[in-house]
mmCIF file of C-alpha atoms in Angstrom:
data_model
loop_
_atom_site.group_PDB
_atom_site.id
_atom_site.type_symbol
_atom_site.label_atom_id
_atom_site.label_comp_id
_atom_site.label_asym_id
_atom_site.label_seq_id
_atom_site.Cartn_x
_atom_site.Cartn_y
_atom_site.Cartn_z
ATOM 1 C CA MET A 1 -6.792 -18.233 -5.694
ATOM 2 C CA PRO A 2 -5.893 -15.541 -8.204
ATOM 3 C CA ALA A 3 -3.910 -12.634 -6.833
ATOM 4 C CA ASP A 4 -5.470 -9.297 -7.736
ATOM 5 C CA ALA A 5 -2.184 -7.458 -8.115
ATOM 6 C CA PRO A 6 -2.253 -4.073 -9.835
ATOM 7 C CA LEU A 7 0.352 -3.096 -12.345
ATOM 8 C CA SER A 8 3.257 -1.312 -10.718
ATOM 9 C CA SER A 9 5.625 1.266 -12.126
ATOM 10 C CA GLY A 10 8.595 -0.594 -10.672
ATOM 11 C CA GLY A 11 8.696 0.982 -7.235
ATOM 12 C CA GLY A 12 6.684 2.668 -4.564
ATOM 13 C CA LEU A 13 4.052 1.675 -2.068
ATOM 14 C CA ASP A 14 2.875 -1.357 -3.995
ATOM 15 C CA ASP A 15 6.132 -2.705 -5.373
ATOM 16 C CA ARG A 16 5.984 -6.470 -5.308
ATOM 17 C CA VAL A 17 4.260 -9.634 -6.431
ATOM 18 C CA PRO A 18 1.939 -10.719 -3.580
ATOM 19 C CA PHE A 19 3.073 -13.665 -1.476
ATOM 20 C CA LEU A 20 0.261 -16.035 -2.500
ATOM 21 C CA ALA A 21 0.964 -15.374 -6.181
ATOM 22 C CA ARG A 22 4.561 -16.542 -5.652
ATOM 23 C CA LEU A 23 3.507 -19.963 -4.381
ATOM 24 C CA GLU A 24 2.697 -23.084 -6.362
ATOM 25 C CA ARG A 25 -0.990 -23.974 -6.428
ATOM 26 C CA GLU A 26 -0.605 -26.869 -3.966
ATOM 27 C CA ASP A 27 1.459 -24.873 -1.470
ATOM 28 C CA ARG A 28 -1.025 -22.003 -1.663
ATOM 29 C CA ALA A 29 -3.996 -24.287 -1.053
ATOM 30 C CA ASN A 30 -2.277 -26.056 1.854
ATOM 31 C CA LEU A 31 -1.348 -22.757 3.472
ATOM 32 C CA LEU A 32 -4.885 -21.403 3.242
ATOM 33 C CA THR A 33 -6.313 -24.504 4.926
ATOM 34 C CA LEU A 34 -4.319 -23.664 8.073
ATOM 35 C CA GLY A 35 -6.278 -20.497 8.813
ATOM 36 C CA ARG A 36 -9.787 -19.341 9.477
ATOM 37 C CA GLU A 37 -11.379 -16.665 7.363
ATOM 38 C CA LEU A 38 -12.371 -13.431 9.091
ATOM 39 C CA SER A 39 -13.885 -10.159 7.904
ATOM 40 C CA PHE A 40 -12.734 -6.717 9.054
ATOM 41 C CA PRO A 41 -14.777 -3.530 8.572
ATOM 42 C CA SER A 42 -13.322 -0.445 6.928
ATOM 43 C CA ARG A 43 -10.893 1.579 9.108
ATOM 44 C CA SER A 44 -10.512 -1.269 11.631
ATOM 45 C CA ALA A 45 -7.062 -2.469 12.728
ATOM 46 C CA LEU A 46 -6.014 -5.988 11.769
ATOM 47 C CA VAL A 47 -2.892 -5.810 13.948
ATOM 48 C CA HIS A 48 -1.501 -3.158 16.284
ATOM 49 C CA GLN A 49 2.051 -1.859 16.562
ATOM 50 C CA TYR A 50 3.934 -3.142 19.649
ATOM 51 C CA GLU A 51 1.407 -5.890 20.446
ATOM 52 C CA PRO A 52 2.715 -9.468 20.918
ATOM 53 C CA SER A 53 2.630 -11.619 17.817
ATOM 54 C CA ALA A 54 -0.044 -14.309 17.737
ATOM 55 C CA HIS A 55 -0.930 -14.795 14.078
ATOM 56 C CA VAL A 56 -0.234 -13.896 10.464
ATOM 57 C CA LEU A 57 -2.857 -12.754 7.971
ATOM 58 C CA LEU A 58 -3.249 -13.588 4.309
ATOM 59 C CA ILE A 59 -5.367 -10.900 2.672
ATOM 60 C CA LEU A 60 -7.985 -12.401 0.388
ATOM 61 C CA HIS A 61 -10.016 -9.301 -0.468
ATOM 62 C CA GLY A 62 -9.653 -5.574 0.126
ATOM 63 C CA TRP A 63 -6.779 -3.206 0.817
ATOM 64 C CA THR A 64 -4.926 -2.216 3.971
ATOM 65 C CA LYS A 65 -2.409 0.423 4.973
ATOM 66 C CA VAL A 66 0.707 -0.326 7.017
ATOM 67 C CA THR A 67 1.703 2.496 9.366
ATOM 68 C CA ALA A 68 4.224 3.013 12.155
ATOM 69 C CA SER A 69 4.127 5.673 14.864
ATOM 70 C CA ALA A 70 7.062 7.361 16.578
ATOM 71 C CA GLU A 71 7.091 8.223 20.280
ATOM 72 C CA ASN A 72 6.255 11.856 19.473
ATOM 73 C CA GLY A 73 3.077 10.789 17.672
ATOM 74 C CA TYR A 74 4.323 11.190 14.098
ATOM 75 C CA GLU A 75 2.805 8.479 11.899
ATOM 76 C CA ALA A 76 4.416 7.209 8.712
ATOM 77 C CA LEU A 77 2.675 5.339 5.920
ATOM 78 C CA LEU A 78 4.978 2.417 5.087
ATOM 79 C CA ALA A 79 3.039 0.406 2.526
ATOM 80 C CA LEU A 80 -0.277 -0.636 1.063
ATOM 81 C CA ARG A 81 -1.107 -4.346 1.153
ATOM 82 C CA GLY A 82 -3.891 -6.005 -0.777
ATOM 83 C CA PRO A 83 -5.190 -9.311 -2.167
ATOM 84 C CA GLY A 84 -2.607 -12.079 -1.972
ATOM 85 C CA ASP A 85 -0.390 -10.221 0.486
ATOM 86 C CA ILE A 86 0.838 -11.539 3.803
ATOM 87 C CA VAL A 87 1.082 -9.284 6.873
ATOM 88 C CA GLY A 88 2.476 -9.978 10.320
ATOM 89 C CA GLU A 89 4.903 -12.634 9.145
ATOM 90 C CA SER A 90 8.022 -10.923 10.486
ATOM 91 C CA ALA A 91 6.782 -10.775 14.070
ATOM 92 C CA ALA A 92 5.470 -14.343 13.829
ATOM 93 C CA LEU A 93 8.824 -15.704 12.683
ATOM 94 C CA THR A 94 10.994 -13.706 15.104
ATOM 95 C CA GLY A 95 8.692 -13.714 18.121
ATOM 96 C CA ARG A 96 9.115 -9.960 18.498
ATOM 97 C CA PRO A 97 6.277 -7.443 18.978
ATOM 98 C CA ARG A 98 4.556 -6.016 15.932
ATOM 99 C CA SER A 99 6.596 -3.325 14.201
ATOM 100 C CA ALA A 100 3.590 -1.620 12.565
ATOM 101 C CA THR A 101 -0.166 -1.253 12.563
ATOM 102 C CA VAL A 102 -2.212 -2.677 9.687
ATOM 103 C CA THR A 103 -5.568 -0.979 9.076
ATOM 104 C CA ALA A 104 -8.333 -1.823 6.609
ATOM 105 C CA LEU A 105 -8.897 0.911 4.024
ATOM 106 C CA ALA A 106 -12.129 -0.801 2.963
ATOM 107 C CA PRO A 107 -13.867 -3.991 4.079
ATOM 108 C CA VAL A 108 -11.203 -6.706 4.196
ATOM 109 C CA ARG A 109 -11.427 -10.486 4.213
ATOM 110 C CA ALA A 110 -8.371 -12.395 5.406
ATOM 111 C CA SER A 111 -7.227 -15.867 6.410
ATOM 112 C CA VAL A 112 -5.841 -15.745 9.957
ATOM 113 C CA ILE A 113 -3.184 -18.359 10.791
ATOM 114 C CA GLU A 114 -1.853 -18.938 14.314
ATOM 115 C CA HIS A 115 1.866 -18.190 14.291
ATOM 116 C CA GLY A 116 2.894 -21.624 15.580
ATOM 117 C CA ARG A 117 1.104 -23.355 12.721
ATOM 118 C CA PHE A 118 2.583 -20.881 10.243
ATOM 119 C CA ARG A 119 6.124 -21.415 11.533
ATOM 120 C CA GLU A 120 5.709 -25.198 11.353
ATOM 121 C CA PHE A 121 4.391 -25.017 7.801
ATOM 122 C CA VAL A 122 7.266 -22.819 6.647
ATOM 123 C CA SER A 123 9.870 -25.004 8.383
ATOM 124 C CA ARG A 124 8.549 -28.103 6.583
ATOM 125 C CA SER A 125 8.600 -26.508 3.130
ATOM 126 C CA PRO A 126 11.924 -25.262 1.715
ATOM 127 C CA THR A 127 10.104 -23.888 -1.337
ATOM 128 C CA VAL A 128 7.735 -21.767 0.729
ATOM 129 C CA SER A 129 10.633 -20.635 2.942
ATOM 130 C CA LEU A 130 12.527 -19.486 -0.134
ATOM 131 C CA LYS A 131 9.515 -17.591 -1.482
ATOM 132 C CA LEU A 132 9.061 -15.874 1.864
ATOM 133 C CA LEU A 133 12.741 -14.916 1.869
ATOM 134 C CA GLU A 134 12.427 -13.568 -1.677
ATOM 135 C CA LEU A 135 9.449 -11.453 -0.633
ATOM 136 C CA THR A 136 11.336 -10.030 2.349
ATOM 137 C CA SER A 137 14.351 -9.280 0.150
ATOM 138 C CA ASP A 138 12.217 -7.544 -2.485
ATOM 139 C CA ARG A 139 10.500 -5.374 0.129
ATOM 140 C CA THR A 140 13.806 -4.428 1.765
ATOM 141 C CA ARG A 141 15.482 -3.622 -1.542
ATOM 142 C CA THR A 142 12.597 -1.431 -2.675
ATOM 143 C CA ALA A 143 12.520 0.405 0.662
ATOM 144 C CA ASP A 144 16.275 1.034 0.443
ATOM 145 C CA GLN A 145 15.956 2.277 -3.123
ATOM 146 C CA ARG A 146 13.146 4.638 -2.170
ATOM 147 C CA ARG A 147 15.122 6.064 0.770
ATOM 148 C CA LEU A 148 18.059 6.725 -1.557
ATOM 149 C CA GLU A 149 15.829 8.428 -4.128
ATOM 150 C CA PHE A 150 14.031 10.527 -1.539
ATOM 151 C CA ALA A 151 17.297 11.679 0.045
ATOM 152 C CA SER A 152 18.121 13.602 -3.130
ATOM 153 C CA MET A 153 14.650 15.134 -3.584
ATOM 154 C CA SER A 154 12.755 18.057 -2.159
ATOM 155 C CA VAL A 155 9.450 17.439 -0.371
ATOM 156 C CA ARG A 156 7.644 18.718 -3.455
ATOM 157 C CA GLU A 157 9.419 16.197 -5.676
ATOM 158 C CA ARG A 158 8.844 13.357 -3.192
ATOM 159 C CA PHE A 159 5.151 14.152 -3.041
ATOM 160 C CA ALA A 160 4.884 14.152 -6.834
ATOM 161 C CA VAL A 161 6.611 10.746 -6.947
ATOM 162 C CA LEU A 162 4.180 9.400 -4.342
ATOM 163 C CA LEU A 163 1.145 10.569 -6.322
ATOM 164 C CA LEU A 164 2.548 8.989 -9.489
ATOM 165 C CA ASP A 165 3.137 5.711 -7.617
ATOM 166 C CA LEU A 166 -0.444 5.743 -6.358
ATOM 167 C CA LEU A 167 -1.693 6.601 -9.843
ATOM 168 C CA HIS A 168 0.024 3.497 -11.245
ATOM 169 C CA THR A 169 -0.992 1.100 -8.496
ATOM 170 C CA HIS A 170 -4.447 2.397 -7.569
ATOM 171 C CA GLY A 171 -5.528 4.636 -10.438
ATOM 172 C CA ARG A 172 -9.076 4.523 -11.813
ATOM 173 C CA ARG A 173 -10.260 6.723 -14.668
ATOM 174 C CA THR A 174 -13.172 9.070 -13.965
ATOM 175 C CA ASP A 175 -14.801 11.894 -15.918
ATOM 176 C CA GLU A 176 -12.442 14.357 -14.232
ATOM 177 C CA GLY A 177 -9.166 12.446 -14.383
ATOM 178 C CA ILE A 178 -7.487 9.506 -12.684
ATOM 179 C CA GLU A 179 -8.785 8.924 -9.177
ATOM 180 C CA ILE A 180 -6.515 7.447 -6.507
ATOM 181 C CA ASP A 181 -8.742 4.583 -5.398
ATOM 182 C CA VAL A 182 -7.534 4.328 -1.787
ATOM 183 C CA PRO A 183 -8.782 6.685 0.958
ATOM 184 C CA LEU A 184 -5.686 8.318 2.441
ATOM 185 C CA SER A 185 -5.702 11.369 4.684
ATOM 186 C CA LYS A 186 -3.293 14.271 4.420
ATOM 187 C CA GLN A 187 -1.458 12.985 7.492
ATOM 188 C CA GLU A 188 -0.990 9.577 5.885
ATOM 189 C CA LEU A 189 0.240 11.138 2.648
ATOM 190 C CA ALA A 190 2.628 13.298 4.675
ATOM 191 C CA GLY A 191 3.955 10.284 6.547
ATOM 192 C CA ALA A 192 4.730 8.537 3.269
ATOM 193 C CA VAL A 193 7.105 11.311 2.164
ATOM 194 C CA GLY A 194 8.540 12.377 5.517
ATOM 195 C CA ALA A 195 6.753 15.708 5.595
ATOM 196 C CA SER A 196 4.301 17.529 7.847
ATOM 197 C CA ARG A 197 0.556 17.564 7.303
ATOM 198 C CA GLU A 198 0.746 21.325 6.820
ATOM 199 C CA MET A 199 3.318 20.937 4.054
ATOM 200 C CA VAL A 200 1.160 18.418 2.201
ATOM 201 C CA GLN A 201 -1.831 20.707 2.625
ATOM 202 C CA ARG A 202 0.131 23.569 1.034
ATOM 203 C CA LEU A 203 1.300 21.346 -1.821
ATOM 204 C CA LEU A 204 -2.227 20.131 -2.527
ATOM 205 C CA LYS A 205 -3.488 23.715 -2.498
ATOM 206 C CA ASP A 206 -0.807 24.684 -5.016
ATOM 207 C CA PHE A 207 -1.515 21.618 -7.193
ATOM 208 C CA ARG A 208 -5.242 22.422 -7.148
ATOM 209 C CA ALA A 209 -4.568 26.017 -8.156
ATOM 210 C CA ARG A 210 -2.456 24.803 -11.072
ATOM 211 C CA GLY A 211 -5.116 22.332 -12.201
ATOM 212 C CA ILE A 212 -2.947 19.301 -11.465
ATOM 213 C CA VAL A 213 -5.287 17.640 -8.955
ATOM 214 C CA VAL A 214 -8.873 17.795 -7.708
ATOM 215 C CA THR A 215 -9.646 16.820 -4.121
ATOM 216 C CA GLY A 216 -12.826 15.761 -2.331
ATOM 217 C CA ARG A 217 -13.771 13.861 0.822
ATOM 218 C CA ARG A 218 -11.023 11.250 0.980
ATOM 219 C CA ALA A 219 -10.820 11.506 -2.804
ATOM 220 C CA LEU A 220 -7.868 12.628 -4.883
ATOM 221 C CA VAL A 221 -8.044 12.911 -8.671
ATOM 222 C CA ILE A 222 -4.975 13.445 -10.838
ATOM 223 C CA VAL A 223 -5.937 15.713 -13.733
ATOM 224 C CA ARG A 224 -2.473 16.391 -15.195
ATOM 225 C CA PRO A 225 -0.065 13.465 -14.657
ATOM 226 C CA SER A 226 2.402 15.077 -17.053
ATOM 227 C CA ALA A 227 2.786 18.016 -14.666
ATOM 228 C CA LEU A 228 3.578 15.628 -11.804
ATOM 229 C CA ARG A 229 6.185 13.894 -13.960
ATOM 230 C CA LEU A 230 7.858 17.219 -14.619
ATOM 231 C CA ILE A 231 7.939 17.980 -10.913
ATOM 232 C CA ALA A 232 9.234 14.498 -10.092
ATOM 233 C CA ARG A 233 11.726 14.576 -12.965
ATOM 234 C CA ALA A 234 10.319 11.204 -14.070
ATOM 235 C CA THR A 235 10.127 9.599 -17.500
ATOM 236 C CA PRO A 236 6.722 9.135 -19.147
ATOM 237 C CA PRO A 237 5.013 5.958 -17.888
ATOM 238 C CA THR A 238 2.781 3.516 -19.712
ATOM 239 C CA PRO A 239 -0.416 5.274 -20.879
ATOM 240 C CA ILE A 240 -3.164 5.088 -18.312
ATOM 241 C CA GLU A 241 -5.431 3.242 -20.749
ATOM 242 C CA SER A 242 -3.156 0.189 -20.489
ATOM 243 C CA LEU A 243 -3.196 -0.006 -16.703
ATOM 244 C CA ALA A 244 -4.826 -3.107 -15.323
ATOM 245 C CA ARG A 245 -6.961 -1.254 -12.782
ATOM 246 C CA VAL A 246 -8.597 1.362 -15.020
ATOM 247 C CA ALA A 247 -12.350 1.256 -14.434
ATOM 248 C CA ALA A 248 -15.479 2.874 -15.829
ATOM 249 C CA PRO A 249 -15.995 6.563 -15.051
ATOM 250 C CA ARG A 250 -17.713 7.478 -11.799
ATOM 251 C CA PRO A 251 -18.394 10.906 -10.248
ATOM 252 C CA VAL A 252 -16.022 12.453 -7.739
ATOM 253 C CA ARG A 253 -17.239 14.778 -5.036
ATOM 254 C CA ARG A 254 -15.032 17.791 -4.559
ATOM 255 C CA SER A 255 -17.026 20.187 -2.442
ATOM 256 C CA THR A 256 -15.514 18.952 0.830
ATOM 257 C CA PRO A 257 -11.760 19.160 1.426
ATOM 258 C CA MET A 258 -9.708 16.106 2.278
ATOM 259 C CA PRO A 259 -9.270 15.394 6.010
#
């Protein structure tokens, strides 16, 4: 199956080639035959943090968010996973409880493979094992790089970097600007940059006042990417017209604030 992987800017929430896209055609087909296809409605949880591991999921359609909660209730957005991605593989291979919750951002279709069958398949295929190791290494390296970058930035700069990452990976052109095509709340945005919801709310208010963004009900439109790049101290990216996920214009509601 083709992996619908958006163009990335080289880092951020969507930083890697999906697992299925790394496999040879035969290995990919054999792996998919091990599971059963299930559908998950928008905002439903595919797996829950701390639950025992029973299966892995290969996402065939739709996007999910990966979040982890601390004991005090603080929730961090760790990643976005979409078509071709694998989730739950770490717990399945180690036998440990889930380290995060995976939630559908829109209707999701996935192949669900029982962890014993997945482990057996991986153990019998050195090539697939190597690709899984490469994926884990890429995710770890990117997470380490992001932590290093964020350690030297203010919350304002981190938030600008996050919005630019989302623009590159999930940006769609509209009449008003470039819409971030994943529904993320202020709390989820805050968790991605290690800030409070109140801080993100203040930053969005400031960005709106400066004409950098427009917000609506679970909608966020970037009007002035160049201003975000100045805040993030980033270099100019590829023009938005060349991004793989640019779509036809569609209206954006902005009368209701983001949750």
